[in-house]
């Protein structure tokens, strides 16, 4: 079932996570953002823009899961592009989202 059709500037979906309200967060690789989607309505309800385009994944963490950690990539970028994208490959901490994540499931090995 199609949940959401990415806008052109959002580019391509990559890593995802769910928040405590059941909303889906999607890292948009080459889109420089993480978007929050309401799976009930299929609408984008929040956008977090980041200072580099190759956003690869997102997850909630911190003491009470109120922080979002976002990864980015630098692989495949040539020297000229890397000079223009100094934040490529960094990990970002996003606060003040107004929503918390949920603890991950642990499985016995």
mmCIF file with all atom_site columns, C-alpha atoms in Angstrom:
data_model
loop_
_atom_site.group_PDB
_atom_site.id
_atom_site.type_symbol
_atom_site.label_atom_id
_atom_site.label_alt_id
_atom_site.label_comp_id
_atom_site.label_asym_id
_atom_site.label_entity_id
_atom_site.label_seq_id
_atom_site.pdbx_PDB_ins_code
_atom_site.Cartn_x
_atom_site.Cartn_y
_atom_site.Cartn_z
_atom_site.occupancy
_atom_site.B_iso_or_equiv
_atom_site.pdbx_formal_charge
_atom_site.auth_seq_id
_atom_site.auth_comp_id
_atom_site.auth_asym_id
_atom_site.auth_atom_id
_atom_site.pdbx_PDB_model_num
ATOM 1   C CA . UNK A 1 1   ? 0.000  0.000   0.000  1.00 0.00 ? 1   UNK A CA 1
ATOM 2   C CA . UNK A 1 2   ? 1.363  3.397   -0.972 1.00 0.00 ? 2   UNK A CA 1
ATOM 3   C CA . UNK A 1 3   ? 1.588  5.519   2.176  1.00 0.00 ? 3   UNK A CA 1
ATOM 4   C CA . UNK A 1 4   ? 3.137  8.739   0.873  1.00 0.00 ? 4   UNK A CA 1
ATOM 5   C CA . UNK A 1 5   ? 4.417  10.014  -2.463 1.00 0.00 ? 5   UNK A CA 1
ATOM 6   C CA . UNK A 1 6   ? 7.697  11.892  -1.971 1.00 0.00 ? 6   UNK A CA 1
ATOM 7   C CA . UNK A 1 7   ? 7.876  15.403  -3.374 1.00 0.00 ? 7   UNK A CA 1
ATOM 8   C CA . UNK A 1 8   ? 10.640 16.063  -5.925 1.00 0.00 ? 8   UNK A CA 1
ATOM 9   C CA . UNK A 1 9   ? 12.781 18.006  -3.426 1.00 0.00 ? 9   UNK A CA 1
ATOM 10  C CA . UNK A 1 10  ? 12.497 15.176  -0.879 1.00 0.00 ? 10  UNK A CA 1
ATOM 11  C CA . UNK A 1 11  ? 14.316 12.885  -3.325 1.00 0.00 ? 11  UNK A CA 1
ATOM 12  C CA . UNK A 1 12  ? 14.519 9.278   -2.132 1.00 0.00 ? 12  UNK A CA 1
ATOM 13  C CA . UNK A 1 13  ? 13.592 7.541   1.161  1.00 0.00 ? 13  UNK A CA 1
ATOM 14  C CA . UNK A 1 14  ? 16.246 5.846   3.272  1.00 0.00 ? 14  UNK A CA 1
ATOM 15  C CA . UNK A 1 15  ? 16.263 4.978   7.011  1.00 0.00 ? 15  UNK A CA 1
ATOM 16  C CA . UNK A 1 16  ? 13.076 5.338   9.051  1.00 0.00 ? 16  UNK A CA 1
ATOM 17  C CA . UNK A 1 17  ? 11.749 5.231   12.604 1.00 0.00 ? 17  UNK A CA 1
ATOM 18  C CA . UNK A 1 18  ? 8.440  5.559   14.469 1.00 0.00 ? 18  UNK A CA 1
ATOM 19  C CA . UNK A 1 19  ? 7.661  8.043   17.243 1.00 0.00 ? 19  UNK A CA 1
ATOM 20  C CA . UNK A 1 20  ? 5.510  7.596   20.361 1.00 0.00 ? 20  UNK A CA 1
ATOM 21  C CA . UNK A 1 21  ? 2.470  8.956   18.472 1.00 0.00 ? 21  UNK A CA 1
ATOM 22  C CA . UNK A 1 22  ? 2.805  6.298   15.769 1.00 0.00 ? 22  UNK A CA 1
ATOM 23  C CA . UNK A 1 23  ? 4.050  8.713   13.118 1.00 0.00 ? 23  UNK A CA 1
ATOM 24  C CA . UNK A 1 24  ? 6.710  7.688   10.601 1.00 0.00 ? 24  UNK A CA 1
ATOM 25  C CA . UNK A 1 25  ? 9.994  9.619   10.277 1.00 0.00 ? 25  UNK A CA 1
ATOM 26  C CA . UNK A 1 26  ? 11.832 9.153   6.974  1.00 0.00 ? 26  UNK A CA 1
ATOM 27  C CA . UNK A 1 27  ? 15.390 10.210  6.149  1.00 0.00 ? 27  UNK A CA 1
ATOM 28  C CA . UNK A 1 28  ? 15.488 11.631  2.618  1.00 0.00 ? 28  UNK A CA 1
ATOM 29  C CA . UNK A 1 29  ? 18.811 10.820  1.011  1.00 0.00 ? 29  UNK A CA 1
ATOM 30  C CA . UNK A 1 30  ? 19.897 13.587  -1.363 1.00 0.00 ? 30  UNK A CA 1
ATOM 31  C CA . UNK A 1 31  ? 16.977 15.629  -0.004 1.00 0.00 ? 31  UNK A CA 1
ATOM 32  C CA . UNK A 1 32  ? 18.749 17.091  3.040  1.00 0.00 ? 32  UNK A CA 1
ATOM 33  C CA . UNK A 1 33  ? 15.872 16.428  5.396  1.00 0.00 ? 33  UNK A CA 1
ATOM 34  C CA . UNK A 1 34  ? 13.909 14.101  7.609  1.00 0.00 ? 34  UNK A CA 1
ATOM 35  C CA . UNK A 1 35  ? 10.149 14.191  7.179  1.00 0.00 ? 35  UNK A CA 1
ATOM 36  C CA . UNK A 1 36  ? 7.394  13.099  9.545  1.00 0.00 ? 36  UNK A CA 1
ATOM 37  C CA . UNK A 1 37  ? 4.410  11.379  7.952  1.00 0.00 ? 37  UNK A CA 1
ATOM 38  C CA . UNK A 1 38  ? 1.023  10.580  9.436  1.00 0.00 ? 38  UNK A CA 1
ATOM 39  C CA . UNK A 1 39  ? 0.351  6.994   8.315  1.00 0.00 ? 39  UNK A CA 1
ATOM 40  C CA . UNK A 1 40  ? -3.400 7.440   8.827  1.00 0.00 ? 40  UNK A CA 1
ATOM 41  C CA . UNK A 1 41  ? -3.750 10.394  6.451  1.00 0.00 ? 41  UNK A CA 1
ATOM 42  C CA . UNK A 1 42  ? -0.665 9.920   4.275  1.00 0.00 ? 42  UNK A CA 1
ATOM 43  C CA . UNK A 1 43  ? 0.293  13.566  4.791  1.00 0.00 ? 43  UNK A CA 1
ATOM 44  C CA . UNK A 1 44  ? 3.665  15.062  5.661  1.00 0.00 ? 44  UNK A CA 1
ATOM 45  C CA . UNK A 1 45  ? 3.240  16.879  8.961  1.00 0.00 ? 45  UNK A CA 1
ATOM 46  C CA . UNK A 1 46  ? 6.763  17.984  9.813  1.00 0.00 ? 46  UNK A CA 1
ATOM 47  C CA . UNK A 1 47  ? 10.081 18.605  8.054  1.00 0.00 ? 47  UNK A CA 1
ATOM 48  C CA . UNK A 1 48  ? 13.521 18.863  9.638  1.00 0.00 ? 48  UNK A CA 1
ATOM 49  C CA . UNK A 1 49  ? 16.076 20.341  7.243  1.00 0.00 ? 49  UNK A CA 1
ATOM 50  C CA . UNK A 1 50  ? 19.728 19.479  7.756  1.00 0.00 ? 50  UNK A CA 1
ATOM 51  C CA . UNK A 1 51  ? 22.939 21.154  6.520  1.00 0.00 ? 51  UNK A CA 1
ATOM 52  C CA . UNK A 1 52  ? 23.917 18.401  4.083  1.00 0.00 ? 52  UNK A CA 1
ATOM 53  C CA . UNK A 1 53  ? 21.894 16.571  1.424  1.00 0.00 ? 53  UNK A CA 1
ATOM 54  C CA . UNK A 1 54  ? 22.855 12.894  1.910  1.00 0.00 ? 54  UNK A CA 1
ATOM 55  C CA . UNK A 1 55  ? 20.687 12.088  4.945  1.00 0.00 ? 55  UNK A CA 1
ATOM 56  C CA . UNK A 1 56  ? 20.691 8.339   5.539  1.00 0.00 ? 56  UNK A CA 1
ATOM 57  C CA . UNK A 1 57  ? 18.852 7.408   8.731  1.00 0.00 ? 57  UNK A CA 1
ATOM 58  C CA . UNK A 1 58  ? 17.166 8.637   11.892 1.00 0.00 ? 58  UNK A CA 1
ATOM 59  C CA . UNK A 1 59  ? 16.388 7.302   15.354 1.00 0.00 ? 59  UNK A CA 1
ATOM 60  C CA . UNK A 1 60  ? 15.242 8.589   18.715 1.00 0.00 ? 60  UNK A CA 1
ATOM 61  C CA . UNK A 1 61  ? 17.493 8.467   21.752 1.00 0.00 ? 61  UNK A CA 1
ATOM 62  C CA . UNK A 1 62  ? 18.592 10.307  24.834 1.00 0.00 ? 62  UNK A CA 1
ATOM 63  C CA . UNK A 1 63  ? 17.408 9.875   28.396 1.00 0.00 ? 63  UNK A CA 1
ATOM 64  C CA . UNK A 1 64  ? 13.710 10.123  27.527 1.00 0.00 ? 64  UNK A CA 1
ATOM 65  C CA . UNK A 1 65  ? 13.848 9.522   23.746 1.00 0.00 ? 65  UNK A CA 1
ATOM 66  C CA . UNK A 1 66  ? 13.218 13.214  23.034 1.00 0.00 ? 66  UNK A CA 1
ATOM 67  C CA . UNK A 1 67  ? 16.337 13.606  20.880 1.00 0.00 ? 67  UNK A CA 1
ATOM 68  C CA . UNK A 1 68  ? 16.573 12.497  17.283 1.00 0.00 ? 68  UNK A CA 1
ATOM 69  C CA . UNK A 1 69  ? 19.888 11.347  15.886 1.00 0.00 ? 69  UNK A CA 1
ATOM 70  C CA . UNK A 1 70  ? 20.344 11.666  12.140 1.00 0.00 ? 70  UNK A CA 1
ATOM 71  C CA . UNK A 1 71  ? 23.152 10.166  10.080 1.00 0.00 ? 71  UNK A CA 1
ATOM 72  C CA . UNK A 1 72  ? 24.513 11.390  6.783  1.00 0.00 ? 72  UNK A CA 1
ATOM 73  C CA . UNK A 1 73  ? 26.866 9.980   4.151  1.00 0.00 ? 73  UNK A CA 1
ATOM 74  C CA . UNK A 1 74  ? 29.900 11.231  2.326  1.00 0.00 ? 74  UNK A CA 1
ATOM 75  C CA . UNK A 1 75  ? 30.724 8.108   0.323  1.00 0.00 ? 75  UNK A CA 1
ATOM 76  C CA . UNK A 1 76  ? 30.596 8.553   -3.421 1.00 0.00 ? 76  UNK A CA 1
ATOM 77  C CA . UNK A 1 77  ? 31.172 12.304  -3.221 1.00 0.00 ? 77  UNK A CA 1
ATOM 78  C CA . UNK A 1 78  ? 34.166 13.665  -5.106 1.00 0.00 ? 78  UNK A CA 1
ATOM 79  C CA . UNK A 1 79  ? 36.596 16.237  -3.665 1.00 0.00 ? 79  UNK A CA 1
ATOM 80  C CA . UNK A 1 80  ? 34.788 19.178  -5.273 1.00 0.00 ? 80  UNK A CA 1
ATOM 81  C CA . UNK A 1 81  ? 31.429 18.132  -3.843 1.00 0.00 ? 81  UNK A CA 1
ATOM 82  C CA . UNK A 1 82  ? 32.945 17.423  -0.411 1.00 0.00 ? 82  UNK A CA 1
ATOM 83  C CA . UNK A 1 83  ? 34.403 20.929  -0.369 1.00 0.00 ? 83  UNK A CA 1
ATOM 84  C CA . UNK A 1 84  ? 30.869 22.296  -0.916 1.00 0.00 ? 84  UNK A CA 1
ATOM 85  C CA . UNK A 1 85  ? 29.335 19.885  1.629  1.00 0.00 ? 85  UNK A CA 1
ATOM 86  C CA . UNK A 1 86  ? 31.565 20.102  4.746  1.00 0.00 ? 86  UNK A CA 1
ATOM 87  C CA . UNK A 1 87  ? 28.910 18.416  6.953  1.00 0.00 ? 87  UNK A CA 1
ATOM 88  C CA . UNK A 1 88  ? 28.610 15.293  4.784  1.00 0.00 ? 88  UNK A CA 1
ATOM 89  C CA . UNK A 1 89  ? 29.212 12.173  6.887  1.00 0.00 ? 89  UNK A CA 1
ATOM 90  C CA . UNK A 1 90  ? 28.348 13.813  10.199 1.00 0.00 ? 90  UNK A CA 1
ATOM 91  C CA . UNK A 1 91  ? 25.798 12.689  12.793 1.00 0.00 ? 91  UNK A CA 1
ATOM 92  C CA . UNK A 1 92  ? 23.306 15.326  13.932 1.00 0.00 ? 92  UNK A CA 1
ATOM 93  C CA . UNK A 1 93  ? 21.337 15.620  17.181 1.00 0.00 ? 93  UNK A CA 1
ATOM 94  C CA . UNK A 1 94  ? 17.942 17.278  16.745 1.00 0.00 ? 94  UNK A CA 1
ATOM 95  C CA . UNK A 1 95  ? 16.059 18.561  19.789 1.00 0.00 ? 95  UNK A CA 1
ATOM 96  C CA . UNK A 1 96  ? 12.807 20.440  20.344 1.00 0.00 ? 96  UNK A CA 1
ATOM 97  C CA . UNK A 1 97  ? 10.716 18.290  18.026 1.00 0.00 ? 97  UNK A CA 1
ATOM 98  C CA . UNK A 1 98  ? 7.767  18.208  20.422 1.00 0.00 ? 98  UNK A CA 1
ATOM 99  C CA . UNK A 1 99  ? 7.531  14.429  20.198 1.00 0.00 ? 99  UNK A CA 1
ATOM 100 C CA . UNK A 1 100 ? 9.398  11.481  21.674 1.00 0.00 ? 100 UNK A CA 1
ATOM 101 C CA . UNK A 1 101 ? 10.496 8.185   20.257 1.00 0.00 ? 101 UNK A CA 1
ATOM 102 C CA . UNK A 1 102 ? 9.883  4.733   21.633 1.00 0.00 ? 102 UNK A CA 1
ATOM 103 C CA . UNK A 1 103 ? 12.444 2.292   23.003 1.00 0.00 ? 103 UNK A CA 1
ATOM 104 C CA . UNK A 1 104 ? 13.705 -0.273  20.532 1.00 0.00 ? 104 UNK A CA 1
ATOM 105 C CA . UNK A 1 105 ? 12.845 -3.931  20.886 1.00 0.00 ? 105 UNK A CA 1
ATOM 106 C CA . UNK A 1 106 ? 15.624 -6.134  22.213 1.00 0.00 ? 106 UNK A CA 1
ATOM 107 C CA . UNK A 1 107 ? 15.795 -9.771  21.249 1.00 0.00 ? 107 UNK A CA 1
ATOM 108 C CA . UNK A 1 108 ? 17.694 -12.494 23.069 1.00 0.00 ? 108 UNK A CA 1
ATOM 109 C CA . UNK A 1 109 ? 20.653 -13.840 21.136 1.00 0.00 ? 109 UNK A CA 1
#
